[in-house]
mmCIF file with all atom_site columns, C-alpha atoms in Angstrom:
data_model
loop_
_atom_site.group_PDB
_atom_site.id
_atom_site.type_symbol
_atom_site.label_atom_id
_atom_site.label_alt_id
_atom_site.label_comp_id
_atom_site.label_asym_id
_atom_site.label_entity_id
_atom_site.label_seq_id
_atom_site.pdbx_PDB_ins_code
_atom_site.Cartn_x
_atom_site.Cartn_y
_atom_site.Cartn_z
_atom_site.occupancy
_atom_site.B_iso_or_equiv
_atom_site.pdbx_formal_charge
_atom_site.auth_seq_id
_atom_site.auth_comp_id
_atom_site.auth_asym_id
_atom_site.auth_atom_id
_atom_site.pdbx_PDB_model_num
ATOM 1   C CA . UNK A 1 1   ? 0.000   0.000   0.000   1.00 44.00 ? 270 UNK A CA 1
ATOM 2   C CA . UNK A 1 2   ? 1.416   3.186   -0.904  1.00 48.00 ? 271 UNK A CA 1
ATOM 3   C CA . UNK A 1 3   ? -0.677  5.502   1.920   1.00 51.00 ? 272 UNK A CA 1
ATOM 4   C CA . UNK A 1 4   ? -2.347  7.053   -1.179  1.00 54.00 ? 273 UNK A CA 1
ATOM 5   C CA . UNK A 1 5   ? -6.462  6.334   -0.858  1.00 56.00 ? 274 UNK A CA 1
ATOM 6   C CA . UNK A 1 6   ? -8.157  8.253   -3.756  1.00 58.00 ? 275 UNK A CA 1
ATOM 7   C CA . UNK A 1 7   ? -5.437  10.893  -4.110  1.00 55.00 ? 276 UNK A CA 1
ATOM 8   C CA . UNK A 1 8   ? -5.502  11.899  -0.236  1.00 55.00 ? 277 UNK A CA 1
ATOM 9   C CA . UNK A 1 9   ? -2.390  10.807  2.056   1.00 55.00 ? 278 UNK A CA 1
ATOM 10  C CA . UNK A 1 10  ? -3.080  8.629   5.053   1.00 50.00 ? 279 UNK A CA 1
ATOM 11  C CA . UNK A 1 11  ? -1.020  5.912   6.875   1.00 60.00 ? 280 UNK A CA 1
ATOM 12  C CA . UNK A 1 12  ? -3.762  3.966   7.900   1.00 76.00 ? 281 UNK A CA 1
ATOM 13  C CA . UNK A 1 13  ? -7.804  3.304   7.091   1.00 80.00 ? 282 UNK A CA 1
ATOM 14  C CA . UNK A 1 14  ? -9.298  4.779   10.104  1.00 83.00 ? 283 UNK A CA 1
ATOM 15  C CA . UNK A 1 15  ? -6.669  8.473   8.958   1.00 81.00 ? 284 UNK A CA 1
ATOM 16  C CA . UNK A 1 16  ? -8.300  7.838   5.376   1.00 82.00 ? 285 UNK A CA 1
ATOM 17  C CA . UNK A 1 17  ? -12.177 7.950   6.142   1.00 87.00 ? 286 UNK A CA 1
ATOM 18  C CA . UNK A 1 18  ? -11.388 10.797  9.259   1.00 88.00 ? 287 UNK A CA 1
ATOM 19  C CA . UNK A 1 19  ? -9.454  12.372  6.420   1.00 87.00 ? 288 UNK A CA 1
ATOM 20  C CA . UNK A 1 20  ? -12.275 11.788  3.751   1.00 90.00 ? 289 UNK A CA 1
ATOM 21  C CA . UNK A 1 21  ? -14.765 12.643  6.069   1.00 91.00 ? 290 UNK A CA 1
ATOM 22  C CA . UNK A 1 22  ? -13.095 16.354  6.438   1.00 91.00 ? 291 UNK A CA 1
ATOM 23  C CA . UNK A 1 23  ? -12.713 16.952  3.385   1.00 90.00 ? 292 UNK A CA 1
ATOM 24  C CA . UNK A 1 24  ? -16.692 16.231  2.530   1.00 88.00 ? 293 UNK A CA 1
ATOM 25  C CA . UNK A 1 25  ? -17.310 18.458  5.521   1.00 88.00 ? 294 UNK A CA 1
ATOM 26  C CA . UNK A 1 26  ? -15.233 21.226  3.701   1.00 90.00 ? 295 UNK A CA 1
ATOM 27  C CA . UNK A 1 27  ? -16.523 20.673  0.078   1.00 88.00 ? 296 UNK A CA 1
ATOM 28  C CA . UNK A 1 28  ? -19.271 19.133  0.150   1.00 80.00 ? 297 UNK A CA 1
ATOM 29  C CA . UNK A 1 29  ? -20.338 19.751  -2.945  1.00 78.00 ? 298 UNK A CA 1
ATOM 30  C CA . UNK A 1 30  ? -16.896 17.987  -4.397  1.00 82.00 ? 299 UNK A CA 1
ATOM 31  C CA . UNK A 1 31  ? -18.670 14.068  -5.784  1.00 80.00 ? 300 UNK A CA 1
ATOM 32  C CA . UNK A 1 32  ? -14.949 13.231  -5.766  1.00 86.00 ? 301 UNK A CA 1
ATOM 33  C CA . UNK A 1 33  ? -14.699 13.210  -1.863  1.00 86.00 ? 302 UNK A CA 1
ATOM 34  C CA . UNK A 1 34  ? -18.308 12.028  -1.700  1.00 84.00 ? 303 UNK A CA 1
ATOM 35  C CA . UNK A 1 35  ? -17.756 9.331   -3.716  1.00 83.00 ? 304 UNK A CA 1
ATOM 36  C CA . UNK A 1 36  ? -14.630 7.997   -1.982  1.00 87.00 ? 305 UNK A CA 1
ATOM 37  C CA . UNK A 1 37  ? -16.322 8.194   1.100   1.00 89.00 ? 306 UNK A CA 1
ATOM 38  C CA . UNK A 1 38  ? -19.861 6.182   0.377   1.00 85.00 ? 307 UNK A CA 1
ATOM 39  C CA . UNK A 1 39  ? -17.236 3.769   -0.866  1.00 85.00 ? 308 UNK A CA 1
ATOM 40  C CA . UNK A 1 40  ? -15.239 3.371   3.076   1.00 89.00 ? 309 UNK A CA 1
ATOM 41  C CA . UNK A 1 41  ? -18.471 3.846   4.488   1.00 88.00 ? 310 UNK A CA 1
ATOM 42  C CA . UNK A 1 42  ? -20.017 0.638   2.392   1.00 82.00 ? 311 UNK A CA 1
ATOM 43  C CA . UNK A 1 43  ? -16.863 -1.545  2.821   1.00 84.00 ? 312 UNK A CA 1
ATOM 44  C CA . UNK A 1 44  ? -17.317 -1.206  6.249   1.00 87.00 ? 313 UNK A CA 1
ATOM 45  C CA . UNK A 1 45  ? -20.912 -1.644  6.339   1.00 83.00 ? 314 UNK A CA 1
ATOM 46  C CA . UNK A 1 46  ? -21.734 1.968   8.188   1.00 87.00 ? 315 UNK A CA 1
ATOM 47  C CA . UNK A 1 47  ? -25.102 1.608   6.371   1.00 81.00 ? 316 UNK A CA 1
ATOM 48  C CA . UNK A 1 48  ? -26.380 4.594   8.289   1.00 82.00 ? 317 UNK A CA 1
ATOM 49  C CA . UNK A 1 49  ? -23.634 6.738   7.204   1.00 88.00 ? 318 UNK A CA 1
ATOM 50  C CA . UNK A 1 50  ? -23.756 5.917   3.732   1.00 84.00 ? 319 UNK A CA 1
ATOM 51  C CA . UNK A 1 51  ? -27.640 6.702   3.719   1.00 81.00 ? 320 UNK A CA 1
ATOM 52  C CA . UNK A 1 52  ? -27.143 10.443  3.503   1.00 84.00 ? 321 UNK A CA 1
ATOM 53  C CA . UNK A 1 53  ? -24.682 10.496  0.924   1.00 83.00 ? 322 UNK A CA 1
ATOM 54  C CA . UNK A 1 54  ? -26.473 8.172   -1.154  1.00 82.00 ? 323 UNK A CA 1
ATOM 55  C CA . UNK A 1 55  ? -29.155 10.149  -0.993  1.00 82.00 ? 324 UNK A CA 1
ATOM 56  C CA . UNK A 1 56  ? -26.710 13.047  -2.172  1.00 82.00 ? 325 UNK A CA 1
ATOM 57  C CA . UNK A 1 57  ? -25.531 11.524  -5.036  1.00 81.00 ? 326 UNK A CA 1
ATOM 58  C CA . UNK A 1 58  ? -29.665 10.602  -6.530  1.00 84.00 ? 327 UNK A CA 1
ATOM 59  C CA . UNK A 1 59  ? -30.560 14.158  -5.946  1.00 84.00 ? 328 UNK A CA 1
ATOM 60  C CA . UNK A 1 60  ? -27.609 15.583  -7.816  1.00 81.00 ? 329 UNK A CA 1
ATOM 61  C CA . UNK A 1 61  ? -27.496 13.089  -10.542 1.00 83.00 ? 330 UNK A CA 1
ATOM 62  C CA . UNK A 1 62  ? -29.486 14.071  -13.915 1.00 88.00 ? 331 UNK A CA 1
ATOM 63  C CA . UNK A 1 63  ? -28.669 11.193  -16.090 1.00 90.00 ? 332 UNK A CA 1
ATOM 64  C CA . UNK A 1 64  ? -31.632 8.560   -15.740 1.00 93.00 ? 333 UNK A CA 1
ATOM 65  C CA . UNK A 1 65  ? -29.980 5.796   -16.220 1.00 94.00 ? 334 UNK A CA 1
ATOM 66  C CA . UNK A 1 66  ? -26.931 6.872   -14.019 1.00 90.00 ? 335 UNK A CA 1
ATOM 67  C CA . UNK A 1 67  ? -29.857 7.766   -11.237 1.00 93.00 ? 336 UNK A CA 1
ATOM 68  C CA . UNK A 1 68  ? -31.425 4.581   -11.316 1.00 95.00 ? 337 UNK A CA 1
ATOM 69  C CA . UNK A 1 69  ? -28.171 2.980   -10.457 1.00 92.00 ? 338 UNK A CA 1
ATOM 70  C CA . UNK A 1 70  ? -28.319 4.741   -7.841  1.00 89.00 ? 339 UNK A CA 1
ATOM 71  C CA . UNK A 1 71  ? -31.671 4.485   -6.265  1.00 93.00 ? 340 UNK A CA 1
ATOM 72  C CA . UNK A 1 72  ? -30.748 0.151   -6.550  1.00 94.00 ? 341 UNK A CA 1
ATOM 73  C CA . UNK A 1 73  ? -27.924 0.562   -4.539  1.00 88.00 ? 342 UNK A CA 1
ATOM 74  C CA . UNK A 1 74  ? -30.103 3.026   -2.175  1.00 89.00 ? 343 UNK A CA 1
ATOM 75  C CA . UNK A 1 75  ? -32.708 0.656   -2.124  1.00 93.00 ? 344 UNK A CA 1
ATOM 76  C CA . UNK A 1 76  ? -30.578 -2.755  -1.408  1.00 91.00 ? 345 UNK A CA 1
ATOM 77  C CA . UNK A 1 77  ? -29.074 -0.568  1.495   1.00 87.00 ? 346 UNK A CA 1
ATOM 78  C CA . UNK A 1 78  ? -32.248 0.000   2.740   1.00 89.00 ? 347 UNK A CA 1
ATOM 79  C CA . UNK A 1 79  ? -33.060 -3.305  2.509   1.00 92.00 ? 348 UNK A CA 1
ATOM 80  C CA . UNK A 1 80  ? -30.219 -4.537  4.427   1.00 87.00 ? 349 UNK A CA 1
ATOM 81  C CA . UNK A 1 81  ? -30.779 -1.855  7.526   1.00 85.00 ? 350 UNK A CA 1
ATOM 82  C CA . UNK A 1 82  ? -34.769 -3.083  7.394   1.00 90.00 ? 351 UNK A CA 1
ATOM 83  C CA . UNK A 1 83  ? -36.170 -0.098  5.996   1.00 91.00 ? 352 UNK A CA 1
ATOM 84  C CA . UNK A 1 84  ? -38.654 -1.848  3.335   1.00 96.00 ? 353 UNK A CA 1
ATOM 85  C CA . UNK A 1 85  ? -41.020 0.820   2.920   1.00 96.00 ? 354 UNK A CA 1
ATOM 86  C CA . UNK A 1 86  ? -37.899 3.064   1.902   1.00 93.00 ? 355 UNK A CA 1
ATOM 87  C CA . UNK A 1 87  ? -36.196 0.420   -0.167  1.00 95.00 ? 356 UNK A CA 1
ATOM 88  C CA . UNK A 1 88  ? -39.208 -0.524  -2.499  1.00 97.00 ? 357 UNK A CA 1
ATOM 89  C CA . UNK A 1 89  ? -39.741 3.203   -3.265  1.00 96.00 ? 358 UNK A CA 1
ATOM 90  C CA . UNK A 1 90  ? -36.273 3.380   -4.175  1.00 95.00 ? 359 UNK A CA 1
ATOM 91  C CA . UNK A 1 91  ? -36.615 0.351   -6.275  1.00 97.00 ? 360 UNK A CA 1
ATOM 92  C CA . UNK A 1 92  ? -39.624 1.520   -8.144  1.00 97.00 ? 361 UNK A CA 1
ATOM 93  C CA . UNK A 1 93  ? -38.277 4.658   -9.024  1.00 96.00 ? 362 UNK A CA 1
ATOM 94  C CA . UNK A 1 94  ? -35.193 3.262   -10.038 1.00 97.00 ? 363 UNK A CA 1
ATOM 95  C CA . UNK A 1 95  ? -37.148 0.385   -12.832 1.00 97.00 ? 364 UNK A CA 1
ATOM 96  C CA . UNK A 1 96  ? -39.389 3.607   -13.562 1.00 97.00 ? 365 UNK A CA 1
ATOM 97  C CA . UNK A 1 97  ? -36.454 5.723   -14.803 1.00 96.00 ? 366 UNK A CA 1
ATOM 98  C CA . UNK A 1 98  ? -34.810 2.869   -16.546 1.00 97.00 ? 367 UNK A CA 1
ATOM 99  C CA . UNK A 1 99  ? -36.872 -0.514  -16.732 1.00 97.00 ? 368 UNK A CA 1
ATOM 100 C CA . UNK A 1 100 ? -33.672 -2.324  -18.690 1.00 96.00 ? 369 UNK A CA 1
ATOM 101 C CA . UNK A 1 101 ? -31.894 -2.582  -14.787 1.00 97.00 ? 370 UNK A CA 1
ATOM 102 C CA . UNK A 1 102 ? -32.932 -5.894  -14.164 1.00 97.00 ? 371 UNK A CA 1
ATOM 103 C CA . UNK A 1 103 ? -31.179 -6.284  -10.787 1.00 97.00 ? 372 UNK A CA 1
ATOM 104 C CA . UNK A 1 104 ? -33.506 -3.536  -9.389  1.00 98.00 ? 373 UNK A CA 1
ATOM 105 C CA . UNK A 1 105 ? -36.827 -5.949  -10.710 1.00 98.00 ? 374 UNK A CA 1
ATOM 106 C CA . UNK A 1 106 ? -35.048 -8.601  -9.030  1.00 98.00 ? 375 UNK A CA 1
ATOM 107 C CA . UNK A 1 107 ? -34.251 -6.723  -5.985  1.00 97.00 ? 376 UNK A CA 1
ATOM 108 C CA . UNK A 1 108 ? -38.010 -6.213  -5.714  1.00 97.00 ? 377 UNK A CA 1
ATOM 109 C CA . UNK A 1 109 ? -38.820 -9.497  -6.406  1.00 97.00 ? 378 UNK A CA 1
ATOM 110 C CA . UNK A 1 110 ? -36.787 -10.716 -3.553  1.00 97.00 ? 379 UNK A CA 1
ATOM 111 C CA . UNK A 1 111 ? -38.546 -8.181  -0.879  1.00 97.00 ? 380 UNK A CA 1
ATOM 112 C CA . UNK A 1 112 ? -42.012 -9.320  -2.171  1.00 97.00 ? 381 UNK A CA 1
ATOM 113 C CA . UNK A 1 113 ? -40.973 -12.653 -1.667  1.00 96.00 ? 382 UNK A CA 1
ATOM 114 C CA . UNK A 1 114 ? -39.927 -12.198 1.741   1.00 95.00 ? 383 UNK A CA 1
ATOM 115 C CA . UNK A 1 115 ? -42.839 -9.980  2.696   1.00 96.00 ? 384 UNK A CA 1
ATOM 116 C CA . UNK A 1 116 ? -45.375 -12.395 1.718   1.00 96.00 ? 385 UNK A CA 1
ATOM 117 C CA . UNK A 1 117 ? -46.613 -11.458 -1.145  1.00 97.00 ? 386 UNK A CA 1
ATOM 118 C CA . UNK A 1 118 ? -46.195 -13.893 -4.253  1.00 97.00 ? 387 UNK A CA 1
ATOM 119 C CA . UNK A 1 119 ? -48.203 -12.470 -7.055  1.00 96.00 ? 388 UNK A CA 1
ATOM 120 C CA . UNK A 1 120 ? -46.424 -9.250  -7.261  1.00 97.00 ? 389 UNK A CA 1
ATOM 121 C CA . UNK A 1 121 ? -43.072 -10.721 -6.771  1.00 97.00 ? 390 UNK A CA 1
ATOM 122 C CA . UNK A 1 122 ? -43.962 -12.924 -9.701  1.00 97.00 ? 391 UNK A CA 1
ATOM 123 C CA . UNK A 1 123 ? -45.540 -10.425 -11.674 1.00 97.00 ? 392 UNK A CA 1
ATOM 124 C CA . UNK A 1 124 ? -41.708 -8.168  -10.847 1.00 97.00 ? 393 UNK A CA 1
ATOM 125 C CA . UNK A 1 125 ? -39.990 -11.632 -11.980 1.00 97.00 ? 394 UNK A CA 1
ATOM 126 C CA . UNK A 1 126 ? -41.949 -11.499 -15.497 1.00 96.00 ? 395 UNK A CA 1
ATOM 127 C CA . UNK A 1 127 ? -41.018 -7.130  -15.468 1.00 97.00 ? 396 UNK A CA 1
ATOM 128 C CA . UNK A 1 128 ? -37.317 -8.917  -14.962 1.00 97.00 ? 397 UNK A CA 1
ATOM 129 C CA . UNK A 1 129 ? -37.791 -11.089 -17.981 1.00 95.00 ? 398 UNK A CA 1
ATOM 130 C CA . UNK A 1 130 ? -38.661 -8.821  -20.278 1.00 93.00 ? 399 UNK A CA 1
ATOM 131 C CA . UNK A 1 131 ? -36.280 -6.726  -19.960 1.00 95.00 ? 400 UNK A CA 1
ATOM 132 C CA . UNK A 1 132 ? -33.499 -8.955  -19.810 1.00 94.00 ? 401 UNK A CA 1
ATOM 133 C CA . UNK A 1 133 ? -30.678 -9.015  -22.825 1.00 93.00 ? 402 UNK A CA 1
ATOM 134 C CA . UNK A 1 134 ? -29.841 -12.216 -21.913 1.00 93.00 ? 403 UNK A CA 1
ATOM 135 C CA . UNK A 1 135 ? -31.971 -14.926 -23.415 1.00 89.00 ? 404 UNK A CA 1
ATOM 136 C CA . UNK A 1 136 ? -30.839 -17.518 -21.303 1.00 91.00 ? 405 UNK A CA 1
ATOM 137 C CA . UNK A 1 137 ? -31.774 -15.614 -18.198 1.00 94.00 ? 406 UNK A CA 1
ATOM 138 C CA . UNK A 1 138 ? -34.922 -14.242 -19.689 1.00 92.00 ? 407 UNK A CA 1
ATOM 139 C CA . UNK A 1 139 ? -36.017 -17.938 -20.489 1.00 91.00 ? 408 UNK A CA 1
ATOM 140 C CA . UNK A 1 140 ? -35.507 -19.117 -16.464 1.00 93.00 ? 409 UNK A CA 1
ATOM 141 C CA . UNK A 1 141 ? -37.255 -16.185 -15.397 1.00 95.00 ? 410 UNK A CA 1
ATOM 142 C CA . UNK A 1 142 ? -40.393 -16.303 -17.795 1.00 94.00 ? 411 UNK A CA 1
ATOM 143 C CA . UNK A 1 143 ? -40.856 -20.012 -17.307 1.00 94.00 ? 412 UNK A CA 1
ATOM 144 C CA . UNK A 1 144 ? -39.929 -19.911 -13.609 1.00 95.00 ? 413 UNK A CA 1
ATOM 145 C CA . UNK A 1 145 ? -43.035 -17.327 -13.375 1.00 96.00 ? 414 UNK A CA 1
ATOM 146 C CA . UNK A 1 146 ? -45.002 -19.684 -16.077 1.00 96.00 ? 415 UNK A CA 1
ATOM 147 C CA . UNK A 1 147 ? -44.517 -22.617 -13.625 1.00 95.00 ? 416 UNK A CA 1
ATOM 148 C CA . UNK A 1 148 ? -45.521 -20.435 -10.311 1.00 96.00 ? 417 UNK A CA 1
ATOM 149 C CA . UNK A 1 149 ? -48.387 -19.187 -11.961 1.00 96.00 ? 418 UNK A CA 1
ATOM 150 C CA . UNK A 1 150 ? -49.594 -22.605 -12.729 1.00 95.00 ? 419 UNK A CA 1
ATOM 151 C CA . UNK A 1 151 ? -48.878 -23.994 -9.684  1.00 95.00 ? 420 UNK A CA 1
ATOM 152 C CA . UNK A 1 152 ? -48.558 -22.205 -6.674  1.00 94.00 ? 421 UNK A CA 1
ATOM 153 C CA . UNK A 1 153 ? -50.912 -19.205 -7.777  1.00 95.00 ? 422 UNK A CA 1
ATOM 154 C CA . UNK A 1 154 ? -53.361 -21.939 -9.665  1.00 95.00 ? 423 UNK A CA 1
ATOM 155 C CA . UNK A 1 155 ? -53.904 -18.538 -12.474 1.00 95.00 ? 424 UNK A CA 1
ATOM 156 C CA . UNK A 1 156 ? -52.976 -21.570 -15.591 1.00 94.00 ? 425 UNK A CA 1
ATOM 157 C CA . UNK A 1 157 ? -54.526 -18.559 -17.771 1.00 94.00 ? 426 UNK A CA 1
ATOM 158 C CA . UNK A 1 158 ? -51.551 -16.550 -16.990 1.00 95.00 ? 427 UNK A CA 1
ATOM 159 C CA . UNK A 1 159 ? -49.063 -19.608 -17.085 1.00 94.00 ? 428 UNK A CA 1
ATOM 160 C CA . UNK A 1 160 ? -50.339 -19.915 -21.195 1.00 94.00 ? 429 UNK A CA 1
ATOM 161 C CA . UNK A 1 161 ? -50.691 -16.359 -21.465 1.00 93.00 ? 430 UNK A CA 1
ATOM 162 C CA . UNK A 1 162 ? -46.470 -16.160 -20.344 1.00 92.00 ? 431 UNK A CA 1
ATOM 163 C CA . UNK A 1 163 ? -45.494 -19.286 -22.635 1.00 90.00 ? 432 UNK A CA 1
ATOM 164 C CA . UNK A 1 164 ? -47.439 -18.437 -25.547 1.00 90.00 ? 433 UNK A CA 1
ATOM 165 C CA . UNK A 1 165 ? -46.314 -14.948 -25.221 1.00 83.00 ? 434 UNK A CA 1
ATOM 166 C CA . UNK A 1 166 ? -42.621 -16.243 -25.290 1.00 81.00 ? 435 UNK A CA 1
ATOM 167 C CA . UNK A 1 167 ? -42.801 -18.683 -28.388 1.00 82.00 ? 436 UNK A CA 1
ATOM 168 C CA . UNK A 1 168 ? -44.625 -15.941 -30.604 1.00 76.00 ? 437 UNK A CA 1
ATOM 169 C CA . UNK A 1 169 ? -41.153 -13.835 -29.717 1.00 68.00 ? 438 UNK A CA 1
ATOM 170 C CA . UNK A 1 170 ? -38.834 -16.727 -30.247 1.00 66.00 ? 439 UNK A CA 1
ATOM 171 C CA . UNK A 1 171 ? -40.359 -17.669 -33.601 1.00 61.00 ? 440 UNK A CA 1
ATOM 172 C CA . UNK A 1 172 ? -40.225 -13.815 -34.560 1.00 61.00 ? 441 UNK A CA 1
ATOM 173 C CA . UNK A 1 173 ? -36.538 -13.996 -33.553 1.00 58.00 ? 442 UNK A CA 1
ATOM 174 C CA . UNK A 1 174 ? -35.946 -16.869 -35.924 1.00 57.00 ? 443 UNK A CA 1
#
């Protein structure tokens, strides 16, 4: 280690963040500073110190898709500290500004899983799907929601709905 972290001097990681930490204080407005700091404060899981500047760096951020990155990582830090309510707000907005972040549907999948409620995280699993580049992982995910629907939910109708709505795109593909 060459006591450099992100262009400020420091001989050892407590120095760094006190040292990041100042500098924020002075120039707050500096994303450079910011930015170094979220990253300490998230490596050392000081969720409740990285909230704020989080929060910093969505209302300062004007590119949507940049923004939506954002609000994920905002909203899987929410989710971690138990703030649900807070984290599938984040999540929403996030899939609203750009629906092609996938890992923000499947964040939300996973909280409506745990809280109980199947058909929307099954429902968020098909919003996943379709907007997944990958067709392998689109596949799992649409017939992983085909085969819930089916089953679990006993909705068949929207099972065939899912699968026939799937083969009419693969045979446009080919």
């Amino acid at each position: 280690d060459d006591g450099l972290a992100d262009g400020v001097l420091y001989y050892d990681e407590d120095g760094a963040l006190q040292c990041l930490e100042r500098l924020t204080g002075l120039e707050p407005n500096n994303t450079k500073w910011r930015d170094a700091l979220l990253k300490r404060y998230l490596a050392r899981e000081e969720f409740a110190k990285a909230g704020p500047l989080i929060r910093a760096q969505v209302f300062d951020e004007k590119d949507p898709k940049r923004k939506a990155e954002l609000l994920l990582r905002g909203g899987v830090l929410r989710r971690e500290i138990g703030k649900i309510d807070g984290a599938v707000e984040a999540l929403e907005e996030a899939v609203q500004l750009d629906p092609s972040l996938v890992q923000a549907w499947l964040a939300l999948q996973q909280i409506y899983e745990e809280q109980g409620q199947p058909v929307k995280a099954t429902e968020v699993m098909v919003s996943a799907a379709q907007n997944e580049s990958n067709r392998l992982e689109k596949t799992k995910l649409l017939f992983r929601a085909a085969e819930r629907y089916r089953g679990e939910l006993e909705r068949p109708d929207r099972a065939a709905e899912l699968l026939a709505a799937y083969f009419s795109d693969e045979a446009q593909i080919r």
